[in-house]
mmCIF file of C-alpha atoms in Angstrom:
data_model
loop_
_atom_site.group_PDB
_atom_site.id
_atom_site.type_symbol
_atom_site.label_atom_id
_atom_site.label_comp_id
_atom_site.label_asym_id
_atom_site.label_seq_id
_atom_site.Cartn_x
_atom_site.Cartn_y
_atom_site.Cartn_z
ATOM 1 C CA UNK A 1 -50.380 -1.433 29.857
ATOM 2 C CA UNK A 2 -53.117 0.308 27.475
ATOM 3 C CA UNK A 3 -52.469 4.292 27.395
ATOM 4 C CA UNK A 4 -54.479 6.041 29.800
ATOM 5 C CA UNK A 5 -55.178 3.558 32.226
ATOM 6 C CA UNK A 6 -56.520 3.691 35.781
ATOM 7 C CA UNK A 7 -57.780 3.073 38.699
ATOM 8 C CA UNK A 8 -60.818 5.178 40.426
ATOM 9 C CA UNK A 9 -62.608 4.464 43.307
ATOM 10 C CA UNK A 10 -66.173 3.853 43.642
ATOM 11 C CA UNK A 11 -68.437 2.460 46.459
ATOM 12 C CA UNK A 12 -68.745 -1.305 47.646
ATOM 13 C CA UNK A 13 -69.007 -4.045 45.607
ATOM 14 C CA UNK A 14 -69.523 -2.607 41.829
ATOM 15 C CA UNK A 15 -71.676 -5.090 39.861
ATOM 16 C CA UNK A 16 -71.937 -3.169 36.615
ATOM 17 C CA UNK A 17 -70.995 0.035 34.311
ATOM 18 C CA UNK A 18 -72.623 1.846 31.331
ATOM 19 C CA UNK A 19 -71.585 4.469 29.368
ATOM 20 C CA UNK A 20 -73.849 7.329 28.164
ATOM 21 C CA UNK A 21 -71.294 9.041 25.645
ATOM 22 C CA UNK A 22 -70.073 11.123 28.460
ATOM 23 C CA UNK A 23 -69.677 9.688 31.721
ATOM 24 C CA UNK A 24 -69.296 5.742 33.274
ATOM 25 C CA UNK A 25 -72.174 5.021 35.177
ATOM 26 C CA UNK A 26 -71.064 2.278 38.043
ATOM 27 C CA UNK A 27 -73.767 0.537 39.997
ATOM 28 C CA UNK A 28 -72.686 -0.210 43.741
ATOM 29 C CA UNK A 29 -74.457 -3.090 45.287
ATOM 30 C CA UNK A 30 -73.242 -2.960 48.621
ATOM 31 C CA UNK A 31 -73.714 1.090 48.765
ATOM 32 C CA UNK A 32 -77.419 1.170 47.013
ATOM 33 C CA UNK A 33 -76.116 3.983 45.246
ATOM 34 C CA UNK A 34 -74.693 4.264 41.539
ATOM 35 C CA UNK A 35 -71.876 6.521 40.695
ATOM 36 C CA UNK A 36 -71.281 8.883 37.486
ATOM 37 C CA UNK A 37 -67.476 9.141 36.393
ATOM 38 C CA UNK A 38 -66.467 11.237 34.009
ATOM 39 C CA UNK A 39 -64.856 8.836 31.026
ATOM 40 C CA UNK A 40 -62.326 11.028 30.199
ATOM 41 C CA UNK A 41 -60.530 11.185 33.232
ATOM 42 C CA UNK A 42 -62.492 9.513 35.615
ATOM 43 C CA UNK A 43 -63.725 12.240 37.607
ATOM 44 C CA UNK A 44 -66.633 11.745 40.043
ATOM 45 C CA UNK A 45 -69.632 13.409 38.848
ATOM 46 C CA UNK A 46 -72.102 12.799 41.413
ATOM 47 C CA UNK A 47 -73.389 9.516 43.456
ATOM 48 C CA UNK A 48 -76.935 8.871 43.136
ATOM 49 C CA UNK A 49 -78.942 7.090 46.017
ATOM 50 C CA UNK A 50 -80.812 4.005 44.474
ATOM 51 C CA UNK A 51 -83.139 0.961 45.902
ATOM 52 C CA UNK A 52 -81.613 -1.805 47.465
ATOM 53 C CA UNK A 53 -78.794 -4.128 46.242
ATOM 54 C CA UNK A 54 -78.676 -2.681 42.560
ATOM 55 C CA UNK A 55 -77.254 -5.109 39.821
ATOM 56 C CA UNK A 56 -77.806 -3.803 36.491
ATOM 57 C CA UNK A 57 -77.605 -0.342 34.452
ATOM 58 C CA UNK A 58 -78.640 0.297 31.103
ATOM 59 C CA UNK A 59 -78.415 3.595 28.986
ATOM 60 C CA UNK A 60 -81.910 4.519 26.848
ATOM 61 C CA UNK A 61 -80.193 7.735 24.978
ATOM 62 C CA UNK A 62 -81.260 9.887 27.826
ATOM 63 C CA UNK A 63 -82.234 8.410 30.738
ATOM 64 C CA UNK A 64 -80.344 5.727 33.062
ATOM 65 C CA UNK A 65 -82.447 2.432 34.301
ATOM 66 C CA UNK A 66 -81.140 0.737 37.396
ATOM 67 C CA UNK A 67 -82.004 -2.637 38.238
ATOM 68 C CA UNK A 68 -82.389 -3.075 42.406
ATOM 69 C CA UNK A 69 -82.331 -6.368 43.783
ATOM 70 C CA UNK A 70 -83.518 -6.296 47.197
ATOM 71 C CA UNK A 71 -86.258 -3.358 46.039
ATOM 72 C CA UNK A 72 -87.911 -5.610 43.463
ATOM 73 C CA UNK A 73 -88.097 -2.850 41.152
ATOM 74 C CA UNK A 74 -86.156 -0.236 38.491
ATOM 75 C CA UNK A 75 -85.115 3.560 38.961
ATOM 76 C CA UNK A 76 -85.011 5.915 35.937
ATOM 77 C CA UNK A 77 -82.783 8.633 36.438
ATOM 78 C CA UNK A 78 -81.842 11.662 33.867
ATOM 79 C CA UNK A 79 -78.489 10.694 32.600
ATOM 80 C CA UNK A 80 -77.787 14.993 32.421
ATOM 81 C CA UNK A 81 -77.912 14.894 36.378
ATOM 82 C CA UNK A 82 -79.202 12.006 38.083
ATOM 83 C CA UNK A 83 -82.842 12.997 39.242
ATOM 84 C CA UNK A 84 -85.259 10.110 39.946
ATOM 85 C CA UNK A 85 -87.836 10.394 37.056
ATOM 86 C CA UNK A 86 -89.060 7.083 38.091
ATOM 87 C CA UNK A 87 -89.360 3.931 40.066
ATOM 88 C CA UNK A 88 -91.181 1.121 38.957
ATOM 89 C CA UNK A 89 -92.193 -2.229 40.376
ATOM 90 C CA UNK A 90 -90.953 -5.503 38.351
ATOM 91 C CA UNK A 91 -90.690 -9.479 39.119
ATOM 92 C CA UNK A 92 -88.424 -10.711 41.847
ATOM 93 C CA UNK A 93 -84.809 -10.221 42.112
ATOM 94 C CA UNK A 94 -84.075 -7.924 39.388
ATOM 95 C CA UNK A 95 -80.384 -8.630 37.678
ATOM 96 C CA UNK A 96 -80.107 -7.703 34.312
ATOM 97 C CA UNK A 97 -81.283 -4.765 32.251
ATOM 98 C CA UNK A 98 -81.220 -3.631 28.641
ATOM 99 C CA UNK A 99 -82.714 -0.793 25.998
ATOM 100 C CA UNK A 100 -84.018 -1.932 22.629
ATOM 101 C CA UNK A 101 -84.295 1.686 21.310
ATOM 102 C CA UNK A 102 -87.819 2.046 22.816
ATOM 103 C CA UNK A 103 -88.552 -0.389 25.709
ATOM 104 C CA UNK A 104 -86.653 -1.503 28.876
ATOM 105 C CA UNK A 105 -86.291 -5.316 29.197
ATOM 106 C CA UNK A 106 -85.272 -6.233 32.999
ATOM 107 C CA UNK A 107 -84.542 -10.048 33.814
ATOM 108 C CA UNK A 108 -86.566 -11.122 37.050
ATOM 109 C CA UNK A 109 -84.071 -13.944 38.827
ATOM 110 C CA UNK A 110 -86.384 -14.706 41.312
ATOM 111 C CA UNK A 111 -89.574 -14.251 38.790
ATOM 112 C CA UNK A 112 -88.108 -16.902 35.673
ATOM 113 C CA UNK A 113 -89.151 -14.174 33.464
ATOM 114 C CA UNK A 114 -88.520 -11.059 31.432
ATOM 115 C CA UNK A 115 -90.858 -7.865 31.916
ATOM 116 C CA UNK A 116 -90.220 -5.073 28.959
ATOM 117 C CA UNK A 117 -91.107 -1.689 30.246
ATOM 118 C CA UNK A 118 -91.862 0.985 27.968
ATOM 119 C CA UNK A 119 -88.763 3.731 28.696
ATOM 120 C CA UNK A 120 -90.570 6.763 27.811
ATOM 121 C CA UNK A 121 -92.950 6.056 30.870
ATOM 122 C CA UNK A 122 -92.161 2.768 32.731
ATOM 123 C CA UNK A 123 -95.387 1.489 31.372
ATOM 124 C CA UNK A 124 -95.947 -2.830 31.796
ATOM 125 C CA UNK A 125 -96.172 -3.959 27.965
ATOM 126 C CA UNK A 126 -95.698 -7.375 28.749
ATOM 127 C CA UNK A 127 -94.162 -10.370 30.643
ATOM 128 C CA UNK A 128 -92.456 -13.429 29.670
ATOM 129 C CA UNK A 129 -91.272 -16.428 31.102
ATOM 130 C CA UNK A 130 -88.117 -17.681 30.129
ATOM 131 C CA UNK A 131 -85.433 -20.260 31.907
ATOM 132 C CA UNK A 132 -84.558 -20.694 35.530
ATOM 133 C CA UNK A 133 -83.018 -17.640 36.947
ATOM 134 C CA UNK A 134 -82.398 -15.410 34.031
ATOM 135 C CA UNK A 135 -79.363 -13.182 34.914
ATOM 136 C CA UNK A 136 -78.548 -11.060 31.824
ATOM 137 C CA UNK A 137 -80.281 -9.437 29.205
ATOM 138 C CA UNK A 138 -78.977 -7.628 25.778
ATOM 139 C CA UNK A 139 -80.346 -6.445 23.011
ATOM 140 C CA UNK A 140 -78.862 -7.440 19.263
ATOM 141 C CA UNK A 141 -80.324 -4.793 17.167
ATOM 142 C CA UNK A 142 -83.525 -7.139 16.477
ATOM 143 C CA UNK A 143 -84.031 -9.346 19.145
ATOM 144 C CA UNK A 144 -83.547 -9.660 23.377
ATOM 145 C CA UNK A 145 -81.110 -12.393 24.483
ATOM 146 C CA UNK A 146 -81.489 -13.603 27.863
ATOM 147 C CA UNK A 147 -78.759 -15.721 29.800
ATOM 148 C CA UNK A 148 -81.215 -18.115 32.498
ATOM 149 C CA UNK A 149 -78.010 -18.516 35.048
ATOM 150 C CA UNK A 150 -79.735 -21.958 36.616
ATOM 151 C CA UNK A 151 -80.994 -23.543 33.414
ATOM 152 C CA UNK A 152 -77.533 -23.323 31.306
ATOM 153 C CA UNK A 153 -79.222 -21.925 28.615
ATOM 154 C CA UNK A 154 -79.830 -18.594 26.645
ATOM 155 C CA UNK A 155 -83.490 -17.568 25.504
ATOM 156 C CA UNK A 156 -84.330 -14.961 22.302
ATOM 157 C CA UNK A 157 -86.968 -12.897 22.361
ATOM 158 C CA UNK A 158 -88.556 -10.867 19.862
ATOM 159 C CA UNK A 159 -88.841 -7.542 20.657
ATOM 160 C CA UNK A 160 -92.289 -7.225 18.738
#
């Protein structure tokens, strides 16, 4: 077993973790909530209230971006302590979201598309329609890759 292992509880069904360079961020889809650990021991930090049935957390240097579900829509909150700067609307079903250094790319299950959000200010710079049921999005230094769960396929995007 790996040095410093362990096991820390967290709400109801935890669908996904990011790391901010201090702290594990875990998203808790059956608590609407997401939880801050401390990485270094594992120590809870705080538990945030979020939107419905939330999927997907990304890290944009500064800010965390939740992905919720059943709310149709992402949450900004300040990494530092968790305060809602934000909540915007996106496409249906919300289940994947990454950071491409400036803009927040959130795959829309229930939409078959990809809407990049501008992370300083949530602002709509575009929409794109990809395969059936995109789940997953990451960025590769140049380009977004999306995983479309129902078409058995993977779709690049350029993020110019």
């Amino acid at each position: 077993m790996p040095r410093g292992y362990g096991t820390f509880a967290v709400g109801t069904w935890p669908t996904a973790v990011a790391f901010d360079g201090t702290n594990i961020w875990v998203v808790n889809y059956g608590s609407n909530n997401v939880m801050k650990l401390r990485a270094s021991d594992g120590v809870l930090q705080g538990t945030f209230a979020v939107g419905s049935l939330p999927t997907a957390v990304a890290f944009d240097g500064a800010n965390i971006w939740v992905a919720n579900y059943g709310s149709h829509n992402v949450m900004k909150l300040r990494a530092g302590d968790g305060v809602l700067q934000g909540t915007f609307p996106v496409g249906s079903l919300p289940t994947g979201v990454a950071f491409d250094g400036a803009n927040i790319w959130v795959a829309n299950s229930g939409s078959n598309n990809v809407m990049k959000l501008r992370a300083s200010d949530g602002l709509l710079q575009g929409t794109f329609p990809v395969g059936q049921h995109p789940w997953a999005v990451a960025f590769d230094g140049a380009n977004i890759w999306v995983a479309n769960y129902s078409s058995a396929n993977v779709t690049k995007l350029s993020t110019r």
